[in-house]
């Protein structure tokens, strides 16, 4: 994620302090703080809805799209925490006049909070099938709209037409407009490049798909990914996949898709030559640097796909020595070994090293350092694979002298958990607190 984007988000949530601070001398400071937390949650949710649009320019400000997905997840979690605190800390103030919809707005705010709680929790439970998660994820926009309704009509110490009200309203409108764009406008006029399936091959548990353009086609760089959908065979759902070949003059595209879930299993089973496809993109900044510094490429399992494109691109560019580590689990899990071996034979600067864990071999930072022959500080390391392996390799290499800025990686899993143990405990504690609070209020005698 890029620092300018993070600074903009933090700045957006701090700006309301300019207007909230003067109110603290006139109103209950605790209740006012609770209202600030709720307002900040709406600001973050509005930004998050906008990030989901994938409009041009987002990657320039916030970083590559795979990083934006990570940011999207944590903004949602942060907004949820702020909403929970807003609900726990009493925001009611004396002397406020509510409109005719104030009571309804308060109830709708409760529905919004718990609806978002459930949906964000569902996002963190990664064993829920992707298509079910994606379908339920659409309702986040509806619950955000409820939250915006809550803000517009709830009792508060400022009006919607004062600077503070207008500022927060801008983010509410941004989020609502983004939701309408994603849910209504974009499906009616889908963007993307029209392609047709040229070939489909099964390589073990991998489906290798080559697409040819119906018109101009899409330009891309080695290492980028795109969103892919097909018109037929029940495969119209859009999914991101890495492009596994270097750019060609005729703009054909190749995808190497691992059978990892319901959609990819159906794709490998039912996709046929001649079917129409839509490709949207390209996205991502996982691309090769210029220069002749030594490079280390590490592809684990299907994480080898961007390095297929990297290796193919070496035919038409100058580079320094490249060591490609292809990490696999057993001898039957090496679908691209022959292709890479042929490329390594024809490219003097490319060395292919297959690391097979079934043979008791592991790729360690020490192994990489030894193979580089003392040139670690000069090298660029590119990694695509499981998170645990990436973290271990990165920390070990940085401790030995690699510059952190020279360790490049792609978010191999865009949908990840958020620590369900801690989240579940927080949800339980929050729910029990609210339940006990309401029971105590009901037990109080009416005045």
Coordinates of C-alpha atoms in Angstrom, one line a residue:
X1 CA 0.0 0.0 0.0
X2 CA 1.2 3.4 -0.8
X3 CA 1.8 6.0 1.9
X4 CA 0.0 8.9 0.2
X5 CA -3.3 6.9 0.1
X6 CA -3.0 5.9 3.8
X7 CA -2.3 9.6 4.7
X8 CA -5.3 10.7 2.8
X9 CA -7.5 8.2 4.7
X10 CA -6.2 9.2 8.1
X11 CA -6.5 12.9 7.2
X12 CA -10.2 12.3 6.1
X13 CA -11.1 10.9 9.5
X14 CA -9.3 13.6 11.4
X15 CA -10.8 16.6 9.6
X16 CA -14.1 16.4 11.6
X17 CA -12.2 17.1 14.8
X18 CA -12.0 20.7 13.6
X19 CA -15.8 21.0 14.1
X20 CA -16.3 18.5 16.9
X21 CA -13.7 20.2 19.2
X22 CA -15.6 23.5 19.7
X23 CA -18.7 21.6 20.5
X24 CA -17.0 19.8 23.4
X25 CA -17.4 22.9 25.6
X26 CA -21.1 23.1 25.0
X27 CA -22.1 19.4 25.0
X28 CA -21.4 16.1 26.9
X29 CA -17.8 15.4 25.8
X30 CA -18.2 11.6 26.1
X31 CA -21.4 11.5 24.0
X32 CA -19.7 13.9 21.5
X33 CA -16.7 11.5 21.2
X34 CA -19.1 8.6 20.5
X35 CA -20.7 10.7 17.7
X36 CA -17.2 11.3 16.3
X37 CA -16.5 7.6 16.3
X38 CA -19.7 6.9 14.4
X39 CA -18.9 9.7 11.9
X40 CA -15.4 8.3 11.3
X41 CA -16.9 4.8 10.7
X42 CA -19.2 6.3 8.0
X43 CA -16.2 8.1 6.4
X44 CA -14.2 4.9 6.3
X45 CA -17.1 2.9 4.9
X46 CA -17.7 5.5 2.2
X47 CA -14.0 5.4 1.2
X48 CA -14.2 1.6 1.2
X49 CA -17.2 1.5 -1.1
X50 CA -15.3 3.7 -3.5
X51 CA -12.2 1.5 -3.4
X52 CA -14.4 -1.4 -4.5
X53 CA -15.2 0.3 -7.8
X54 CA -11.7 -0.4 -9.2
X55 CA -11.9 3.0 -11.1
X56 CA -8.9 4.2 -13.0
X57 CA -6.3 6.0 -10.8
X58 CA -6.9 4.1 -7.6
X59 CA -3.7 2.1 -8.0
X60 CA -1.7 5.3 -8.5
X61 CA -2.8 6.6 -5.1
X62 CA -3.3 3.5 -3.0
X63 CA -1.0 0.9 -4.6
X64 CA -1.6 -2.2 -6.7
X65 CA -5.0 -3.7 -6.7
X66 CA -3.9 -6.8 -4.6
X67 CA -2.8 -4.3 -1.9
X68 CA -6.1 -2.4 -2.2
X69 CA -7.9 -5.6 -1.4
X70 CA -5.9 -5.9 1.8
X71 CA -6.6 -2.2 2.6
X72 CA -10.3 -2.7 1.8
X73 CA -10.5 -5.6 4.4
X74 CA -8.8 -3.6 7.2
X75 CA -10.8 -0.5 6.5
X76 CA -13.9 -2.6 6.9
X77 CA -12.7 -4.1 10.2
X78 CA -11.6 -0.6 11.5
X79 CA -15.0 0.9 10.6
X80 CA -16.7 -2.0 12.3
X81 CA -14.7 -1.5 15.5
X82 CA -15.5 2.2 15.5
X83 CA -19.2 1.5 15.0
X84 CA -19.1 -1.0 17.9
X85 CA -17.5 1.6 20.2
X86 CA -20.1 4.2 19.0
X87 CA -22.8 1.8 20.0
X88 CA -21.3 1.0 23.4
X89 CA -20.5 4.6 24.3
X90 CA -23.7 6.4 24.9
X91 CA -24.1 9.1 22.2
X92 CA -27.4 10.6 23.5
X93 CA -27.4 14.3 24.6
X94 CA -29.9 16.4 26.4
X95 CA -31.6 19.4 24.7
X96 CA -31.6 18.0 21.2
X97 CA -34.7 18.2 19.0
X98 CA -35.2 15.2 16.9
X99 CA -37.2 15.1 13.7
X100 CA -40.1 12.7 13.0
X101 CA -37.7 10.0 11.7
X102 CA -35.2 10.2 14.6
X103 CA -36.6 7.1 16.4
X104 CA -36.7 5.1 13.2
X105 CA -33.1 6.2 12.4
X106 CA -31.9 5.0 15.8
X107 CA -33.4 1.5 15.2
X108 CA -32.0 1.4 11.6
X109 CA -28.6 2.2 13.0
X110 CA -28.7 -0.9 15.2
X111 CA -29.7 -3.0 12.2
X112 CA -26.9 -1.5 10.2
X113 CA -24.3 -2.3 12.9
X114 CA -25.3 -5.9 13.4
X115 CA -25.8 -6.5 9.7
X116 CA -22.3 -5.3 8.9
X117 CA -21.0 -7.3 11.9
X118 CA -22.3 -10.5 10.4
X119 CA -21.1 -9.8 6.8
X120 CA -17.6 -8.7 7.8
X121 CA -17.4 -11.8 10.0
X122 CA -18.4 -13.9 7.0
X123 CA -15.6 -12.2 5.0
X124 CA -13.1 -13.4 7.6
X125 CA -14.3 -17.0 7.6
X126 CA -12.3 -18.1 4.5
X127 CA -13.8 -21.6 4.3
X128 CA -17.1 -20.1 3.1
X129 CA -17.2 -20.7 -0.7
X130 CA -16.2 -17.7 -2.7
X131 CA -19.5 -17.4 -4.7
X132 CA -21.5 -17.4 -1.5
X133 CA -19.2 -14.9 0.1
X134 CA -19.3 -12.6 -2.9
X135 CA -23.1 -12.8 -3.1
X136 CA -23.6 -11.9 0.6
X137 CA -20.9 -9.3 0.4
X138 CA -23.1 -7.2 -1.9
X139 CA -25.5 -6.5 1.1
X140 CA -22.7 -4.5 2.8
X141 CA -23.8 -1.6 0.6
X142 CA -27.4 -1.9 1.8
X143 CA -26.3 -1.8 5.5
X144 CA -24.1 1.1 4.7
X145 CA -27.1 2.9 3.2
X146 CA -28.9 2.2 6.5
X147 CA -26.0 3.7 8.4
X148 CA -26.2 6.8 6.2
X149 CA -29.9 7.1 6.9
X150 CA -29.1 6.8 10.6
X151 CA -26.7 9.7 10.3
X152 CA -29.0 11.9 8.2
X153 CA -32.0 11.7 10.6
X154 CA -30.6 10.9 14.1
X155 CA -30.5 13.6 16.8
X156 CA -27.2 15.4 16.8
X157 CA -25.7 18.7 17.9
X158 CA -25.3 20.0 14.3
X159 CA -27.4 20.0 11.2
X160 CA -26.8 18.2 7.9
X161 CA -26.3 21.6 6.3
X162 CA -23.5 22.9 8.6
X163 CA -19.9 22.3 7.5
X164 CA -19.5 19.2 9.7
X165 CA -22.8 17.7 8.5
X166 CA -22.0 18.5 4.8
X167 CA -18.5 17.0 5.2
X168 CA -19.8 13.6 6.5
X169 CA -22.6 13.7 4.0
X170 CA -20.1 13.8 1.1
X171 CA -18.6 10.5 2.2
X172 CA -22.1 9.0 2.7
X173 CA -23.0 10.1 -0.9
X174 CA -19.7 8.8 -2.2
X175 CA -20.3 5.4 -0.7
X176 CA -23.9 5.2 -1.9
X177 CA -23.0 6.3 -5.4
X178 CA -20.2 3.7 -5.5
X179 CA -22.6 1.0 -4.4
X180 CA -25.1 1.9 -7.1
X181 CA -22.2 1.9 -9.7
X182 CA -21.0 -1.5 -8.6
X183 CA -24.4 -3.1 -8.2
X184 CA -26.5 -1.5 -11.0
X185 CA -24.5 0.6 -13.5
X186 CA -21.5 -1.6 -14.1
X187 CA -23.4 -4.9 -14.6
X188 CA -25.6 -3.1 -17.2
X189 CA -22.5 -1.9 -19.2
X190 CA -19.7 -4.4 -18.3
X191 CA -16.2 -3.1 -19.1
X192 CA -13.5 -5.3 -20.4
X193 CA -11.9 -6.8 -23.6
X194 CA -13.7 -9.4 -25.6
X195 CA -11.9 -12.7 -26.1
X196 CA -12.5 -16.2 -27.3
X197 CA -11.1 -19.4 -25.8
X198 CA -8.4 -20.6 -28.2
X199 CA -7.2 -23.6 -26.2
X200 CA -7.8 -25.4 -22.9
X201 CA -5.3 -27.9 -21.4
X202 CA -5.3 -29.8 -18.2
X203 CA -1.9 -30.1 -16.5
X204 CA -2.6 -32.1 -13.4
X205 CA -4.7 -29.9 -11.1
X206 CA -4.0 -26.8 -13.3
X207 CA -6.2 -25.6 -16.2
X208 CA -4.1 -23.8 -18.8
X209 CA -6.3 -21.4 -20.9
X210 CA -5.2 -19.4 -23.9
X211 CA -7.5 -16.6 -25.2
X212 CA -7.4 -14.8 -28.5
X213 CA -8.8 -11.3 -28.9
X214 CA -12.0 -10.6 -30.8
X215 CA -10.9 -7.0 -31.6
X216 CA -7.8 -5.0 -30.3
X217 CA -7.3 -7.0 -27.1
X218 CA -5.6 -6.0 -23.9
X219 CA -2.0 -4.8 -23.3
X220 CA -0.2 -6.0 -20.2
X221 CA 3.1 -6.4 -18.5
X222 CA 4.7 -9.6 -17.2
X223 CA 3.5 -10.3 -13.7
X224 CA 0.2 -8.5 -13.9
X225 CA -3.3 -10.1 -13.3
X226 CA -6.7 -9.5 -14.8
X227 CA -10.4 -10.3 -14.0
X228 CA -11.7 -13.1 -16.1
X229 CA -15.3 -14.3 -16.9
X230 CA -16.8 -16.6 -19.5
X231 CA -20.2 -16.4 -21.3
X232 CA -21.4 -19.9 -20.7
X233 CA -21.0 -23.1 -18.7
X234 CA -22.1 -21.3 -15.6
X235 CA -18.7 -19.4 -15.5
X236 CA -19.9 -15.8 -15.8
X237 CA -18.8 -14.9 -12.3
X238 CA -15.7 -12.6 -12.5
X239 CA -12.5 -13.8 -10.8
X240 CA -8.9 -12.5 -10.7
X241 CA -6.1 -14.6 -12.2
X242 CA -2.4 -14.0 -13.0
X243 CA -1.4 -13.7 -16.6
X244 CA 1.1 -16.5 -17.2
X245 CA 2.7 -15.4 -20.4
X246 CA 4.6 -12.4 -21.6
X247 CA 2.9 -9.9 -24.0
X248 CA 2.6 -11.0 -27.6
X249 CA 2.1 -9.0 -30.8
X250 CA -1.4 -10.4 -31.4
X251 CA -2.3 -9.8 -27.7
X252 CA -3.3 -13.4 -26.9
X253 CA -3.5 -14.0 -23.2
X254 CA -2.7 -17.1 -21.2
X255 CA -4.0 -18.0 -17.7
X256 CA -2.8 -20.9 -15.6
X257 CA -5.6 -21.6 -13.1
X258 CA -5.2 -24.0 -10.1
X259 CA -8.2 -26.1 -9.1
X260 CA -8.7 -24.5 -5.6
X261 CA -12.4 -24.1 -5.2
X262 CA -15.9 -24.6 -6.7
X263 CA -15.5 -22.1 -9.5
X264 CA -12.0 -23.2 -10.6
X265 CA -13.1 -26.9 -10.5
X266 CA -16.1 -26.2 -12.8
X267 CA -13.9 -24.1 -15.1
X268 CA -11.4 -27.1 -15.5
X269 CA -14.3 -29.4 -16.1
X270 CA -16.6 -27.5 -18.4
X271 CA -14.7 -24.7 -20.2
X272 CA -14.5 -25.4 -24.0
X273 CA -12.7 -24.0 -27.0
X274 CA -14.7 -21.3 -28.7
X275 CA -16.4 -19.9 -25.7
X276 CA -16.5 -16.1 -25.3
X277 CA -14.6 -14.4 -22.5
X278 CA -14.4 -11.0 -21.0
X279 CA -11.1 -9.8 -19.6
X280 CA -10.9 -6.7 -17.4
X281 CA -7.6 -5.1 -16.5
X282 CA -4.7 -5.4 -16.3
X283 CA -3.9 -4.8 -12.7
X284 CA -0.9 -5.0 -10.3
X285 CA 2.6 -3.6 -10.0
X286 CA 4.4 -7.0 -9.7
X287 CA 6.7 -6.3 -12.6
X288 CA 10.4 -6.6 -13.3
X289 CA 12.9 -3.7 -12.7
X290 CA 15.3 -2.4 -15.3
X291 CA 19.0 -2.9 -14.9
X292 CA 21.4 -5.8 -14.6
X293 CA 21.3 -6.4 -10.8
X294 CA 21.0 -10.1 -9.8
X295 CA 17.4 -11.3 -9.3
X296 CA 15.9 -14.1 -7.3
X297 CA 12.4 -15.4 -8.2
X298 CA 10.5 -17.7 -5.9
X299 CA 7.3 -19.4 -7.1
X300 CA 5.6 -21.8 -4.7
X301 CA 3.0 -24.1 -6.3
X302 CA 0.7 -22.1 -8.6
X303 CA 2.7 -19.1 -7.5
X304 CA 4.9 -20.0 -10.4
X305 CA 2.5 -18.3 -12.9
X306 CA 3.9 -14.8 -12.9
X307 CA 7.4 -16.2 -13.3
X308 CA 6.3 -18.0 -16.5
X309 CA 5.6 -14.6 -17.9
X310 CA 8.8 -13.2 -16.4
X311 CA 10.9 -15.9 -18.0
X312 CA 9.3 -15.6 -21.4
X313 CA 9.9 -11.8 -21.3
X314 CA 13.7 -12.4 -20.9
X315 CA 13.9 -13.3 -24.6
X316 CA 13.4 -9.6 -25.5
X317 CA 15.2 -7.7 -22.6
X318 CA 18.5 -7.5 -21.0
X319 CA 18.9 -8.6 -17.4
X320 CA 21.4 -9.7 -14.8
X321 CA 21.7 -13.3 -13.5
X322 CA 18.3 -14.7 -12.5
X323 CA 17.8 -17.7 -10.1
X324 CA 14.3 -19.1 -10.3
X325 CA 13.3 -21.4 -7.4
X326 CA 10.2 -23.5 -8.3
X327 CA 9.0 -24.8 -4.9
X328 CA 6.7 -27.9 -5.1
X329 CA 5.4 -30.5 -2.7
X330 CA 5.9 -33.7 -4.7
X331 CA 7.1 -35.0 -8.0
X332 CA 3.6 -34.9 -9.5
X333 CA 3.1 -31.3 -8.7
X334 CA 5.4 -29.8 -11.3
X335 CA 3.2 -28.9 -14.3
X336 CA 5.5 -26.3 -15.8
X337 CA 8.9 -27.9 -15.2
X338 CA 9.5 -28.9 -18.8
X339 CA 8.5 -25.5 -20.1
X340 CA 10.8 -23.7 -17.7
X341 CA 13.7 -26.1 -18.3
X342 CA 13.5 -25.3 -22.0
X343 CA 13.5 -21.6 -21.3
X344 CA 16.4 -21.9 -19.0
X345 CA 18.4 -23.8 -21.7
X346 CA 17.8 -21.0 -24.2
X347 CA 18.4 -18.1 -21.8
X348 CA 21.9 -18.0 -20.4
X349 CA 21.0 -15.7 -17.6
X350 CA 18.2 -17.8 -16.2
X351 CA 18.9 -20.7 -13.8
X352 CA 16.0 -23.0 -12.8
X353 CA 16.2 -24.6 -9.4
X354 CA 13.4 -27.0 -8.4
X355 CA 12.9 -27.3 -4.6
X356 CA 10.9 -30.4 -3.8
X357 CA 9.7 -30.7 -0.2
X358 CA 8.8 -34.4 -0.7
X359 CA 12.5 -35.0 -1.0
X360 CA 13.1 -33.2 2.3
X361 CA 14.4 -30.0 0.6
X362 CA 13.4 -26.6 1.9
X363 CA 14.2 -23.1 0.5
X364 CA 15.9 -21.2 3.3
X365 CA 17.3 -17.7 3.4
X366 CA 20.8 -19.3 3.9
X367 CA 20.3 -21.3 0.7
X368 CA 19.5 -18.1 -1.3
X369 CA 22.4 -16.2 0.2
X370 CA 24.9 -19.0 -0.7
X371 CA 23.5 -19.3 -4.3
X372 CA 23.9 -15.5 -4.7
X373 CA 27.6 -15.7 -3.8
X374 CA 27.7 -12.7 -1.6
X375 CA 25.6 -10.4 -3.8
X376 CA 22.5 -10.3 -1.6
X377 CA 22.6 -6.5 -1.0
X378 CA 22.5 -5.9 -4.7
X379 CA 19.7 -8.4 -5.5
X380 CA 16.0 -8.0 -6.1
X381 CA 13.8 -10.8 -4.7
X382 CA 10.4 -11.6 -6.2
X383 CA 8.1 -13.9 -4.3
X384 CA 4.7 -15.4 -5.1
X385 CA 3.3 -18.1 -2.8
X386 CA 1.9 -18.8 0.7
X387 CA 2.0 -16.0 3.3
X388 CA 3.9 -18.0 6.0
X389 CA 6.7 -18.9 3.5
X390 CA 6.9 -15.3 2.3
X391 CA 7.2 -13.9 5.8
X392 CA 9.9 -16.4 6.9
X393 CA 12.0 -15.8 3.7
X394 CA 11.6 -12.1 3.8
X395 CA 12.6 -11.6 7.5
X396 CA 15.5 -14.0 7.1
X397 CA 16.9 -12.2 4.0
X398 CA 16.4 -8.7 5.5
X399 CA 18.3 -9.7 8.6
X400 CA 21.2 -10.9 6.4
X401 CA 21.4 -7.6 4.4
X402 CA 18.7 -7.5 1.8
X403 CA 17.0 -4.1 1.5
X404 CA 13.3 -4.3 2.4
X405 CA 12.4 -2.3 -0.7
X406 CA 14.0 -5.0 -2.9
X407 CA 11.7 -7.8 -1.7
X408 CA 8.7 -7.7 -4.0
X409 CA 5.6 -9.8 -3.6
X410 CA 2.1 -10.3 -4.8
X411 CA -0.8 -10.9 -2.3
X412 CA -1.3 -14.5 -3.2
X413 CA -4.5 -14.7 -1.3
X414 CA -6.7 -11.6 -1.6
X415 CA -9.3 -12.9 0.8
X416 CA -7.8 -13.7 4.2
X417 CA -8.9 -14.0 7.8
X418 CA -8.5 -11.4 10.5
X419 CA -7.9 -13.5 13.6
X420 CA -11.3 -15.0 14.3
X421 CA -10.5 -15.9 17.9
X422 CA -10.0 -12.3 19.0
X423 CA -12.9 -11.1 16.7
X424 CA -15.3 -13.7 18.1
X425 CA -14.5 -12.7 21.7
X426 CA -15.0 -9.0 20.9
X427 CA -18.4 -9.7 19.3
X428 CA -19.5 -11.8 22.2
X429 CA -18.4 -9.3 24.8
X430 CA -20.0 -6.4 22.8
X431 CA -23.3 -8.3 22.4
X432 CA -23.5 -9.3 26.0
X433 CA -22.7 -5.8 27.1
X434 CA -25.5 -4.4 25.0
X435 CA -28.0 -7.1 26.1
X436 CA -27.3 -6.5 29.8
X437 CA -27.5 -2.7 29.3
X438 CA -30.9 -3.0 27.7
X439 CA -32.2 -5.4 30.3
X440 CA -31.1 -3.0 33.0
X441 CA -32.9 -0.1 31.2
X442 CA -36.1 -2.2 31.0
X443 CA -35.9 -3.0 34.7
X444 CA -35.8 0.7 35.7
X445 CA -39.2 2.1 36.9
X446 CA -40.8 4.6 34.6
X447 CA -40.7 8.2 35.9

